[in-house]
Coordinates of C-alpha atoms in Angstrom, one line a residue:
M223 CA 0.4 5.2 6.3
A224 CA 3.0 4.0 3.8
I225 CA 3.9 7.5 2.6
Q226 CA 4.6 8.7 6.1
A227 CA 6.9 5.6 6.6
G228 CA 8.8 6.6 3.4
V229 CA 9.2 10.2 4.7
E230 CA 10.4 9.0 8.2
M231 CA 12.9 6.5 6.6
G232 CA 14.3 9.3 4.4
L233 CA 13.5 7.6 1.1
R234 CA 13.8 9.7 -2.0
V235 CA 12.3 7.4 -4.6
V236 CA 9.1 5.5 -3.8
T237 CA 6.5 3.4 -5.4
I238 CA 3.1 3.2 -3.7
E239 CA 0.8 0.3 -4.7
G240 CA -2.9 0.2 -4.0
D241 CA -5.9 -1.8 -5.2
S242 CA -8.3 1.2 -5.3
M243 CA -8.0 2.9 -8.7
T244 CA -10.0 5.8 -7.4
V245 CA -7.6 6.5 -4.5
I246 CA -4.6 6.1 -6.9
K247 CA -6.0 8.7 -9.3
K248 CA -6.8 11.1 -6.5
C249 CA -3.3 10.8 -5.0
Q250 CA -1.8 11.6 -8.4
T251 CA -3.6 14.9 -8.7
D252 CA -3.4 18.1 -6.6
L253 CA -7.1 18.6 -6.6
V254 CA -9.0 19.0 -3.3
D255 CA -10.9 15.9 -2.5
K256 CA -14.2 16.3 -0.6
S257 CA -15.0 12.6 -0.2
E258 CA -15.0 10.8 3.2
I259 CA -11.3 9.9 2.7
G260 CA -10.4 13.5 1.6
A261 CA -8.3 14.1 4.7
Y262 CA -6.1 11.0 3.8
I263 CA -5.8 12.1 0.2
R264 CA -4.8 15.6 1.2
D265 CA -2.2 14.2 3.6
I266 CA -0.7 12.1 0.8
Q267 CA -0.8 15.1 -1.6
T268 CA 1.1 17.3 0.8
K269 CA 3.8 14.7 1.4
K270 CA 4.4 13.9 -2.3
N271 CA 6.8 16.8 -2.7
R272 CA 9.2 15.3 -0.1
F273 CA 10.3 12.7 -2.6
W274 CA 12.4 13.1 -5.7
S275 CA 10.2 10.6 -7.4
I276 CA 6.9 9.0 -6.3
I277 CA 4.9 6.6 -8.5
F278 CA 1.4 5.4 -7.7
I279 CA 0.5 2.0 -9.2
H280 CA -2.8 0.2 -9.3
A281 CA -2.5 -3.4 -8.3
H282 CA -5.6 -5.6 -9.1
R283 CA -7.0 -7.3 -6.0
S284 CA -6.5 -10.7 -7.6
A285 CA -2.8 -9.9 -8.0
N286 CA -2.7 -8.4 -4.5
Q287 CA -3.3 -11.6 -2.4
L288 CA -0.2 -11.2 -0.3
A289 CA -1.2 -7.7 0.7
Y290 CA -4.7 -9.0 1.6
I291 CA -3.2 -11.7 3.8
L292 CA -0.9 -9.2 5.6
E293 CA -3.9 -6.9 6.1
I294 CA -6.1 -9.6 7.6
E295 CA -3.3 -10.8 10.0
T296 CA -2.3 -7.3 11.2
L297 CA -5.9 -6.4 11.8
K298 CA -6.6 -9.7 13.6
N299 CA -3.5 -9.1 15.8
R300 CA -4.1 -5.4 16.2
E301 CA -0.7 -4.7 14.8
Q302 CA 0.8 -2.1 12.4
A303 CA 3.4 -3.2 9.9
Y304 CA 5.5 -1.6 7.2
L305 CA 7.4 -4.0 5.0
V306 CA 10.8 -3.2 3.6
G307 CA 12.6 -5.8 1.7
S308 CA 10.8 -8.9 3.1
V309 CA 7.5 -10.2 4.4
P310 CA 6.6 -12.2 7.5
V311 CA 7.0 -16.0 7.3
Y312 CA 3.3 -16.6 8.0
A313 CA 2.4 -14.6 4.9
L314 CA 4.8 -16.6 2.7
R315 CA 3.5 -19.9 4.1
R316 CA -0.1 -18.8 3.4
M317 CA 0.8 -17.7 -0.1
E318 CA 2.4 -21.1 -0.8
I319 CA -0.8 -22.8 0.3
E320 CA -2.9 -20.5 -1.9
W321 CA -0.7 -21.1 -4.9
A322 CA -0.9 -24.9 -4.4
K323 CA -4.7 -24.6 -4.6
E324 CA -4.7 -22.8 -7.9
P325 CA -5.2 -24.9 -11.0
D326 CA -2.4 -25.1 -13.6

């Protein structure tokens, strides 16, 4: 998970983006979550205090196309990826193709 990567890299200030408003809201609280993803939420909640600052931001799916492309490619290739400062070339090329298709 992204938050674990931040802990392992020793980051002190992090911004976590996600396209699920429900998950973002649950991560921002300290309430116990009893849903199917409750274990993941609790893991994030317990790791929040390892950072000086942590911000959770909701990114609309339509604005999150690059993340979707990365997700599809990593699942297809059975990989795990954490991006710091750059994205793979295949993702940039795919985004350029998608942008070219969009009307002005």
